[in-house]
XYZ file of C-alpha atoms in Angstrom:
690
model
C 152.868 116.645 92.943
C 151.202 115.372 89.814
C 149.299 117.114 87.096
C 145.775 115.890 86.252
C 144.161 116.377 82.885
C 140.443 116.966 82.420
C 139.963 113.411 81.207
C 140.861 112.053 84.657
C 137.985 113.859 86.412
C 135.321 111.275 87.418
C 132.048 111.957 85.634
C 129.884 111.085 88.655
C 131.453 113.898 90.664
C 130.020 116.467 88.261
C 126.592 115.692 89.647
C 124.811 116.219 92.933
C 122.709 113.284 94.128
C 119.629 112.944 91.986
C 121.470 114.158 88.901
C 121.532 117.915 89.546
C 124.904 119.652 89.281
C 126.214 120.859 92.609
C 129.210 123.194 92.420
C 130.293 125.202 95.395
C 132.095 128.425 94.550
C 135.480 128.943 96.178
C 138.082 131.708 95.944
C 141.718 131.448 94.903
C 144.170 133.919 96.437
C 147.744 134.418 95.248
C 148.610 136.317 98.431
C 147.309 133.914 101.065
C 147.022 130.110 100.882
C 143.419 129.008 101.474
C 142.234 126.072 103.588
C 139.060 124.508 102.247
C 136.825 121.750 103.634
C 135.437 119.721 100.749
C 132.562 117.206 100.708
C 133.251 114.144 98.586
C 130.693 113.825 95.806
C 130.507 117.566 95.134
C 132.919 119.904 93.379
C 134.563 123.241 94.054
C 134.312 125.840 91.327
C 136.804 128.690 91.023
C 137.126 131.453 88.417
C 140.808 131.459 87.466
C 140.805 134.906 85.909
C 139.330 136.583 88.997
C 142.364 135.718 91.143
C 145.032 136.131 88.412
C 147.766 138.763 88.958
C 147.892 141.641 86.421
C 149.478 140.615 83.133
C 148.658 136.936 83.469
C 148.253 135.163 80.124
C 148.702 131.494 81.048
C 148.313 129.188 84.022
C 149.164 125.652 85.117
C 147.721 123.372 87.800
C 149.347 120.841 90.118
C 147.703 118.663 92.785
C 148.141 115.685 95.053
C 146.870 112.256 94.039
C 143.521 112.477 95.877
C 142.592 115.672 94.041
C 140.883 115.703 90.644
C 140.177 118.730 88.523
C 138.574 119.770 85.278
C 139.288 122.956 83.335
C 136.806 124.892 81.226
C 137.180 125.750 78.400
C 138.978 122.404 77.847
C 142.725 122.995 77.360
C 144.980 121.495 74.720
C 147.861 119.265 75.643
C 150.160 122.169 76.507
C 151.813 122.585 79.906
C 150.665 126.180 80.134
C 146.970 126.764 79.563
C 145.847 130.058 77.974
C 143.949 132.215 80.483
C 140.651 133.732 79.364
C 137.958 135.753 81.090
C 135.812 132.655 81.593
C 138.504 130.159 82.602
C 137.047 127.970 85.352
C 138.429 125.042 87.323
C 136.231 122.370 88.913
C 137.930 120.577 91.791
C 136.905 117.355 93.494
C 138.409 114.734 95.758
C 137.949 111.015 95.333
C 137.920 109.968 98.995
C 137.960 111.343 102.519
C 141.104 112.731 104.102
C 142.803 111.067 107.048
C 144.011 114.337 108.514
C 143.342 118.040 108.095
C 144.868 119.772 105.042
C 146.571 116.599 103.818
C 145.839 117.396 100.169
C 146.780 120.348 98.047
C 146.127 122.059 94.712
C 148.167 124.967 93.324
C 147.649 127.254 90.339
C 150.671 129.053 88.804
C 150.081 132.168 86.693
C 152.442 133.294 83.895
C 152.867 136.212 81.562
C 154.162 135.760 78.006
C 157.372 134.356 79.433
C 157.836 131.399 81.756
C 158.182 133.674 84.739
C 155.687 132.892 87.502
C 153.633 135.993 88.303
C 151.750 134.448 91.172
C 150.773 131.229 92.850
C 147.427 130.358 94.451
C 147.406 127.405 96.872
C 144.422 125.467 98.216
C 144.979 123.196 101.222
C 142.188 120.665 101.018
C 140.474 118.482 103.597
C 137.891 116.019 102.285
C 135.051 114.486 104.291
C 132.250 112.166 103.302
C 128.765 113.062 104.577
C 125.583 111.160 103.848
C 122.218 111.382 105.596
C 120.639 108.044 104.750
C 117.172 106.511 104.877
C 115.423 103.473 103.455
C 114.692 105.179 100.159
C 114.236 101.932 98.207
C 111.719 100.640 100.795
C 113.331 97.269 101.456
C 113.642 97.664 105.227
C 117.382 98.491 105.099
C 118.949 101.948 105.293
C 121.249 101.891 102.289
C 124.235 104.202 101.773
C 123.651 107.443 99.897
C 120.745 106.360 97.696
C 120.529 108.936 94.880
C 116.709 108.953 95.200
C 116.523 109.834 98.893
C 115.760 113.513 98.238
C 112.360 112.940 96.604
C 109.298 110.703 96.896
C 107.459 108.907 94.085
C 104.674 106.318 94.012
C 104.643 102.937 92.340
C 106.580 99.652 92.310
C 109.528 101.490 90.761
C 109.078 104.504 93.016
C 111.325 105.671 95.808
C 111.319 107.606 99.051
C 111.277 106.667 102.726
C 108.157 105.846 104.747
C 107.228 107.183 108.175
C 104.676 105.883 110.683
C 102.560 108.052 112.930
C 103.602 106.911 116.396
C 99.990 106.674 117.531
C 100.211 103.560 119.698
C 101.082 103.634 123.398
C 103.963 101.732 124.920
C 102.475 102.548 128.319
C 99.455 100.650 129.600
C 98.920 102.790 132.710
C 98.054 106.477 132.385
C 98.551 105.930 128.711
C 98.442 108.365 125.831
C 99.552 108.026 122.209
C 103.338 107.984 122.051
C 103.210 110.873 119.587
C 102.020 113.035 122.480
C 105.057 112.080 124.581
C 108.049 114.407 124.009
C 110.583 111.663 124.724
C 111.352 108.013 124.053
C 110.528 106.108 127.204
C 110.908 102.485 126.081
C 113.165 100.763 123.597
C 110.059 99.165 122.039
C 109.053 102.638 120.885
C 111.950 102.720 118.422
C 110.365 100.177 116.079
C 107.452 102.584 115.532
C 109.938 105.130 114.180
C 111.968 105.192 110.975
C 115.721 104.783 111.208
C 117.828 107.553 109.662
C 121.620 107.167 109.625
C 124.263 109.892 109.404
C 127.360 108.356 107.851
C 130.611 110.329 107.917
C 134.250 109.663 107.089
C 137.190 111.972 107.507
C 139.761 113.337 109.947
C 139.399 112.903 113.692
C 137.972 116.405 114.000
C 136.438 118.939 111.654
C 138.574 122.042 111.058
C 138.050 124.691 113.721
C 134.665 126.377 113.525
C 133.006 123.933 111.144
C 129.969 122.014 112.370
C 127.132 119.754 111.254
C 123.569 120.934 111.810
C 120.282 119.070 111.313
C 117.299 121.267 110.525
C 113.677 121.239 109.423
C 111.108 123.765 108.231
C 108.542 125.233 110.608
C 105.722 123.594 108.619
C 107.260 120.111 108.682
C 108.160 120.413 112.360
C 104.468 120.099 113.272
C 104.429 116.625 111.747
C 107.661 114.991 112.887
C 110.216 114.634 115.672
C 113.790 113.364 115.470
C 115.736 111.624 118.232
C 119.427 110.672 118.268
C 120.999 107.527 119.660
C 124.009 108.619 121.689
C 125.943 105.513 120.675
C 125.555 102.453 118.439
C 125.041 100.372 121.585
C 122.295 102.624 122.961
C 119.455 100.352 121.828
C 121.022 97.246 123.366
C 122.146 98.760 126.655
C 119.055 100.895 127.252
C 116.826 97.900 127.908
C 118.292 97.529 131.396
C 118.327 101.230 132.261
C 116.027 103.291 134.426
C 113.747 105.803 132.725
C 115.929 108.901 133.260
C 119.064 107.193 131.990
C 117.159 105.769 129.044
C 115.888 109.185 127.973
C 119.473 110.497 127.985
C 120.432 107.756 125.507
C 117.980 109.201 122.959
C 118.017 113.002 123.169
C 115.520 115.019 121.161
C 117.097 116.688 118.122
C 114.238 118.261 116.157
C 110.667 119.174 117.076
C 108.155 121.977 116.698
C 110.151 123.810 119.387
C 113.614 122.988 117.998
C 113.958 123.575 114.263
C 117.746 123.314 114.109
C 120.398 121.636 116.214
C 124.075 120.791 115.919
C 124.797 117.073 115.685
C 128.154 115.508 116.558
C 130.830 114.706 114.009
C 132.478 111.538 115.327
C 135.617 111.382 113.152
C 137.083 108.498 111.220
C 134.500 106.207 109.644
C 131.365 106.618 111.759
C 127.603 106.155 111.832
C 125.074 107.952 114.024
C 121.551 106.586 114.275
C 118.552 108.896 114.375
C 114.935 107.867 114.903
C 112.243 109.792 113.045
C 108.771 109.858 114.568
C 105.613 110.778 112.666
C 103.212 112.931 114.665
C 100.153 113.295 112.468
C 98.354 111.701 109.562
C 97.871 113.273 106.163
C 94.941 115.661 106.253
C 93.504 118.634 104.446
C 96.403 120.843 105.581
C 99.188 118.224 105.359
C 100.129 116.231 102.252
C 102.101 113.665 104.236
C 105.562 114.675 102.972
C 108.346 115.690 105.369
C 111.882 116.862 104.527
C 114.827 116.642 106.943
C 118.070 118.472 106.157
C 121.677 118.135 107.267
C 124.035 121.056 106.568
C 127.771 121.542 106.934
C 128.390 125.070 108.243
C 131.548 127.076 107.570
C 132.830 129.759 109.941
C 133.330 133.235 108.495
C 134.638 135.173 111.457
C 134.079 135.771 115.132
C 130.608 137.127 115.788
C 129.500 136.431 112.201
C 126.951 133.657 111.534
C 128.223 130.486 109.878
C 127.129 129.795 106.315
C 126.063 126.422 104.858
C 128.489 125.032 102.301
C 126.768 121.674 101.802
C 123.263 120.362 102.500
C 122.038 116.802 102.276
C 118.334 116.075 102.595
C 115.922 113.169 102.838
C 112.179 112.979 102.222
C 109.639 110.835 104.066
C 105.957 110.220 103.383
C 103.738 109.452 106.350
C 101.849 106.187 106.021
C 98.138 106.696 105.396
C 95.477 105.091 107.545
C 94.151 102.119 105.557
C 90.778 100.409 105.919
C 90.242 96.674 105.492
C 87.327 95.207 103.459
C 85.225 92.128 104.225
C 87.335 90.020 101.861
C 90.392 90.179 104.149
C 90.864 87.514 106.801
C 89.437 88.360 110.237
C 91.643 88.331 113.313
C 89.363 89.516 116.114
C 85.626 90.134 116.527
C 84.253 92.744 118.937
C 80.724 92.843 120.408
C 79.010 94.346 123.431
C 77.269 92.566 126.250
C 74.101 94.262 127.509
C 71.313 93.295 129.855
C 69.009 92.369 126.966
C 71.186 90.902 124.198
C 71.678 87.349 125.460
C 70.255 85.736 122.307
C 72.406 87.890 120.050
C 75.526 87.245 122.108
C 74.883 83.507 122.141
C 74.604 83.440 118.360
C 77.732 85.539 117.915
C 79.767 83.372 120.272
C 78.809 80.238 118.364
C 79.558 81.824 114.981
C 82.968 83.175 115.994
C 83.952 79.917 117.687
C 82.927 77.946 114.596
C 84.941 80.323 112.428
C 88.034 80.000 114.614
C 88.626 83.651 115.460
C 89.111 85.573 118.676
C 86.034 87.141 120.297
C 86.367 90.200 122.537
C 83.332 91.245 124.563
C 82.888 94.779 125.850
C 80.916 94.342 129.046
C 78.170 96.618 130.249
C 80.239 98.388 132.889
C 82.322 99.665 129.967
C 79.677 100.158 127.273
C 77.040 101.582 129.663
C 74.279 100.195 127.451
C 75.734 101.461 124.156
C 75.686 98.329 122.001
C 76.607 99.873 118.631
C 80.191 98.662 118.301
C 80.287 99.277 114.546
C 79.195 102.875 114.893
C 81.795 103.908 117.460
C 84.950 102.897 115.613
C 86.571 101.669 112.419
C 89.582 99.388 112.337
C 92.430 100.081 109.952
C 96.210 99.901 109.970
C 99.387 101.734 109.042
C 102.313 100.144 107.238
C 105.969 100.705 106.445
C 108.777 98.467 105.157
C 110.023 97.933 108.731
C 106.829 97.790 110.805
C 103.026 97.718 110.704
C 100.277 97.834 113.317
C 96.483 98.246 113.588
C 95.038 101.711 114.205
C 91.482 102.373 115.350
C 89.671 105.438 114.022
C 87.338 106.759 116.717
C 84.148 108.315 115.351
C 82.830 111.706 116.476
C 79.477 110.165 117.478
C 80.627 109.954 121.105
C 77.974 107.695 122.606
C 78.514 105.780 125.826
C 81.097 103.631 124.023
C 83.156 106.764 123.509
C 85.986 105.742 125.860
C 86.287 102.174 124.584
C 88.684 102.758 121.647
C 91.079 104.820 123.763
C 90.855 103.002 127.078
C 90.633 99.420 125.828
C 92.282 99.316 122.384
C 95.102 101.864 122.481
C 98.258 100.107 123.640
C 101.576 98.665 122.450
C 101.382 98.205 118.674
C 97.727 99.274 118.614
C 97.278 102.855 117.474
C 94.509 105.387 117.932
C 93.348 108.336 115.825
C 90.244 110.496 115.915
C 88.845 113.629 114.352
C 86.926 116.011 116.571
C 83.947 117.852 115.122
C 81.873 120.618 116.584
C 78.922 119.068 118.372
C 76.387 120.866 116.195
C 77.953 119.346 113.064
C 77.689 115.720 114.227
C 74.772 113.614 112.977
C 73.892 109.942 112.771
C 75.815 109.857 109.481
C 79.044 110.285 111.476
C 78.651 106.820 112.953
C 80.856 104.313 111.180
C 78.126 102.013 110.027
C 78.198 104.759 107.429
C 81.854 104.108 106.562
C 82.825 101.043 104.538
C 85.480 100.073 102.014
C 85.229 97.982 98.879
C 87.519 95.091 97.991
C 90.208 95.836 95.363
C 88.719 96.941 92.037
C 89.769 98.142 88.596
C 87.748 100.972 87.062
C 88.255 101.901 83.413
C 91.829 100.644 83.537
C 92.655 102.360 86.843
C 93.605 100.001 89.647
C 92.480 100.415 93.238
C 94.411 97.525 94.843
C 93.348 98.655 98.324
C 89.718 99.209 97.333
C 87.750 102.442 97.677
C 86.261 103.995 100.800
C 82.474 104.349 100.762
C 80.604 106.952 102.795
C 76.975 107.993 102.966
C 75.853 111.593 102.496
C 72.752 113.574 101.629
C 71.400 113.596 98.101
C 73.208 116.322 96.095
C 70.045 118.421 95.708
C 68.943 118.170 99.366
C 68.609 121.425 101.275
C 68.069 119.961 104.771
C 70.053 116.761 104.416
C 72.474 115.202 106.893
C 76.108 114.620 105.942
C 79.187 113.008 107.366
C 81.039 115.838 109.090
C 83.684 117.660 107.075
C 86.653 116.919 109.348
C 86.140 113.172 108.900
C 85.615 113.466 105.145
C 88.748 115.621 104.823
C 90.747 113.008 106.750
C 89.492 110.146 104.571
C 90.222 111.962 101.314
C 93.711 112.963 102.465
C 94.802 109.323 102.894
C 94.814 109.103 99.041
C 95.223 105.327 98.723
C 91.508 104.386 98.923
C 89.848 107.238 97.039
C 86.386 107.720 98.584
C 83.034 107.337 96.865
C 79.995 109.201 98.200
C 76.708 107.289 98.309
C 73.212 108.571 99.129
C 72.161 107.334 102.585
C 70.193 110.233 104.088
C 66.958 108.576 102.900
C 67.370 106.114 105.752
C 66.275 106.997 109.250
C 69.623 106.005 110.748
C 71.367 106.971 107.522
C 74.067 104.284 107.266
C 75.181 102.638 104.057
C 75.499 99.265 105.832
C 71.682 99.197 105.913
C 71.470 98.540 102.181
C 74.833 97.107 101.055
C 77.805 94.908 101.931
C 80.494 92.805 100.230
C 81.135 89.082 100.523
C 84.036 87.023 99.151
C 83.480 84.989 95.990
C 85.573 82.338 94.242
C 85.167 83.836 90.770
C 84.913 87.037 88.761
C 86.386 89.907 90.801
C 86.774 87.868 93.991
C 83.670 89.315 95.650
C 79.993 90.126 95.232
C 78.212 93.315 96.158
C 75.049 92.516 98.093
C 72.256 95.078 97.858
C 68.973 95.209 99.705
C 66.147 95.053 97.186
C 62.445 95.651 97.859
C 61.751 94.453 94.320
C 63.406 91.122 95.140
C 61.371 91.002 98.339
C 58.060 91.534 96.562
C 59.023 88.996 93.920
C 59.607 86.384 96.611
C 56.328 87.190 98.363
C 54.404 86.971 95.076
C 55.949 83.557 94.450
C 54.843 82.452 97.904
C 51.304 83.698 97.203
C 51.193 81.942 93.848
C 52.362 78.720 95.473
C 49.498 78.877 97.948
C 51.383 80.277 100.915
C 49.638 83.641 101.102
C 48.550 83.029 104.696
C 52.060 82.208 105.923
C 52.863 84.593 108.734
C 55.789 86.915 109.340
C 57.401 87.311 112.785
C 56.407 83.873 114.027
C 58.279 83.313 117.287
C 58.734 87.016 118.021
C 57.173 88.238 121.223
C 54.816 91.205 121.239
C 54.824 91.681 117.497
C 51.853 91.622 115.161
C 51.631 88.576 112.915
C 51.465 89.726 109.291
C 50.745 87.360 106.426
C 52.286 87.323 102.970
C 48.939 88.455 101.514
C 48.734 91.315 104.038
C 52.045 92.628 102.726
C 51.071 92.229 99.080
C 47.742 94.025 99.599
C 49.264 96.975 101.496
C 49.411 99.523 98.692
C 50.851 102.199 100.942
C 53.750 99.894 101.880
C 54.305 99.135 98.204
C 54.578 102.824 97.345
C 57.067 103.326 100.174
C 59.201 100.459 98.899
C 59.099 101.824 95.367
C 60.722 104.970 96.783
C 63.299 102.917 98.690
C 64.086 100.903 95.568
C 64.681 104.110 93.614
C 67.140 105.278 96.310
C 68.997 101.970 96.233
C 69.011 101.966 92.422
C 70.639 105.399 92.459
C 73.380 103.989 94.666
C 73.604 100.864 92.532
C 74.414 103.007 89.495
C 77.046 104.935 91.447
C 78.639 101.730 92.716
C 78.687 100.162 89.263
C 80.325 103.265 87.805
C 82.812 103.987 90.602
C 83.793 100.367 91.329
C 83.715 99.102 87.745
C 81.003 96.518 88.466
C 78.744 94.587 86.123
C 75.251 93.353 86.937
C 76.684 89.870 87.467
C 78.836 91.259 90.302
C 75.715 92.231 92.250
C 73.280 90.053 94.195
C 69.957 91.514 95.321
C 68.582 90.384 98.678
C 64.823 90.268 99.399
C 64.444 93.023 101.990
C 61.478 95.337 102.540
C 61.467 98.735 104.225
C 58.898 101.115 105.670
C 58.927 104.885 106.054
C 58.726 106.718 109.348
C 57.755 110.345 109.786
C 60.608 112.132 111.561
C 60.228 115.874 112.084
C 58.024 116.154 108.995
C 60.449 114.086 106.893
C 59.911 110.507 105.776
C 62.888 108.196 106.201
C 63.217 104.451 105.838
C 63.824 101.591 108.274
C 63.879 97.854 107.629
C 60.423 96.215 107.775
C 61.941 93.000 109.135
C 65.539 92.255 110.214
C 67.789 93.622 107.498
C 69.739 90.616 106.196
C 72.294 92.704 104.295
C 73.493 94.113 107.639
C 75.607 91.034 108.311
C 79.017 90.171 109.703
C 81.425 88.484 107.256
C 83.938 86.065 108.780
C 85.719 84.403 105.899
C 83.210 81.968 104.399
C 80.873 82.237 107.363
C 78.176 84.890 107.387
C 76.352 86.030 110.528
C 72.997 87.256 109.215
C 70.098 88.875 111.095
C 67.372 86.256 111.495
C 64.527 87.725 109.398
C 61.579 85.844 110.967
C 59.975 85.514 107.545
C 56.979 83.398 106.472
C 57.547 79.692 106.944
C 57.032 77.153 104.204
C 57.178 73.502 105.247
C 58.623 74.614 108.562
C 61.452 76.685 107.082
C 61.700 80.477 106.843
C 61.343 81.396 103.184
C 63.643 84.420 103.552
C 66.350 82.284 105.151
C 65.960 79.668 102.421
C 66.324 82.306 99.710
C 69.351 83.810 101.414
C 71.035 80.420 101.703
C 70.411 79.598 98.055
C 72.000 82.900 96.999
C 75.051 82.587 99.260
C 75.761 78.876 99.122
C 76.419 79.161 95.404
C 79.451 81.236 96.395
C 80.619 78.644 98.912
C 79.410 80.758 101.851
C 77.743 79.426 104.989
C 74.783 81.272 106.486
C 74.211 81.495 110.239
C 71.086 83.403 111.270
C 71.403 85.333 114.518
C 68.399 86.495 116.539
C 68.881 90.253 116.986
C 65.175 91.146 116.749
C 64.466 92.505 120.226
C 67.915 93.772 121.166
C 68.978 95.365 117.861
C 66.331 95.362 115.113
C 63.744 97.030 117.325
C 66.352 99.723 118.061
C 66.907 100.260 114.324
C 70.137 98.275 114.009
C 71.257 94.758 113.192
C 74.168 92.304 113.475
C 76.706 94.446 111.617
C 75.770 97.541 113.619
C 76.385 95.636 116.850
C 79.739 94.087 115.944
C 83.132 94.985 114.539
C 85.991 93.026 112.994
C 89.712 93.672 113.022
C 91.216 92.105 109.921
C 94.652 91.273 108.567
C 96.274 94.013 106.480
C 96.557 93.816 102.721
C 99.584 92.014 101.291
C 99.767 94.867 98.782
C 102.002 97.710 99.938
C 100.390 101.123 99.691
C 103.530 102.832 98.398
C 103.385 100.627 95.276
C 100.177 102.356 94.173
C 100.421 104.118 90.818
C 99.180 107.623 91.611
């Protein structure tokens, strides 16, 4: 045996992971030797006076080489240490034991003479336990990261990331994998986060000791944990039948199972666990989940075990992230209907020219519902080890209702929705009323993933329509694209895409905000009048529509008053957008678009007077714009010419698509009838400074 002074006690063993002291109290007994299981990285704390025989004045300590100790108050250099009422010994072990009780510490007690009054012996077994995750977010599960027990934002932040397993590995009778209580395919594992239990120690734990994984009732609603029965389970399971495969990955934790014993394998071992996210952050869930692993000590037969060590890890569920017009497209979606041949022809040509994939939802699926933008919004979820697109299904539930689930949900394509009470759903719940800005900086605060934009009623409205609360709560809870509320209830359909969009730009902030502007429209028409084109006619080439001249529009005082109102509504939103997105006037381009008011249930609301050019599809540098059928000057539409002059200065190409009969007449345009899945941001959401 050798004696260890306080100076030989490793400083790092004074601390629990994360810097907090972690001392487990143990008892010394001069009558019976004690066997203690010790976890490397923690310390045992014993009060020396409590176990001292009567008359004890001094003590000494001996231990084997693997045992370290520290005495408080610090002793001098004497062999016998004076015993006081607050004499404490902290005991640790530097590495795991190879066999049970293979280390030892003894305390001898003395009176005033050298006679030994008593001797307390601890037989020690050391094991190493670490529940590990990818806390540094580099895609690798590192060993015992000191930051694994908490979660912080930012490039220097830490904490593991979890995906909601909302795709479907099945393509027949499919449902989101998060609704399946088992792992059915090896491909499902990549949608989960790897968690590794690393242990080192004797072949078996001392009798009665066990390892238990556990979770709180609240967190159990948001996560499930599966265990791989062996390190080879992932490789060998590919060839197995379903029932055998499921046995390779038994369920450990769920809403029904809050605690379960997990095997201790002995020697130096690793056990892989797969953690599955079940739900997105929302009003009642902040996205954080804690998983615990405890070492339980037996007390006696019929008496519950008690935890003597607990390791824990924290995950944050990835938010659902929207993609702005400035990100590169990957796939364009449109509907085919019995009357939209011209629109579809224009879209096919535009997408082919742009070099992207076009997916057409045919009429047997859409059942005449052509509003692809309104039914769904594309986004994605991301983690250091995996990422995939996720479609958000709107509560509007038109005839396209089944399309996101039936046609999009699949392997590595997730699905999420929020269900509202039918009476709460309005036109504002369609996702033409949900957009996202490009990245912006506002008063020094960065929004590298942009900001979500939604349309609502004016704050003072008493009968206004709003986006339903369950959808708004979901959007706010994602945190990484803090929403901005705009005023859109003044429009008949009520969607913000009727008066605004974003296009990429080579300078300034990397984009321009395009706003519909009646003032710009009237300015253009006055210029046409002054140049002698007052009799140029609108809607030339449109069947069954009244030909209106430039002078007719300028002389219609009632129309002018209506557009003054519309301009005031857009100006209100312009001010909000400038303030909330940190924009200057030079970041905004006004498009010449007129509106008219319709009387709907004794309320006046606006619709576009001619095809609404701001309601466009943005495919890189190519823009698909509603063909406005404006007055022609020298054979060219003046509205198209103005639009081209505004956009071509940004290096953008304008393609005008005829949507007049099949969309405009139904109070929608090109953007309303299409949707774009885009590449994710390069920026990682967990690097946000929140």
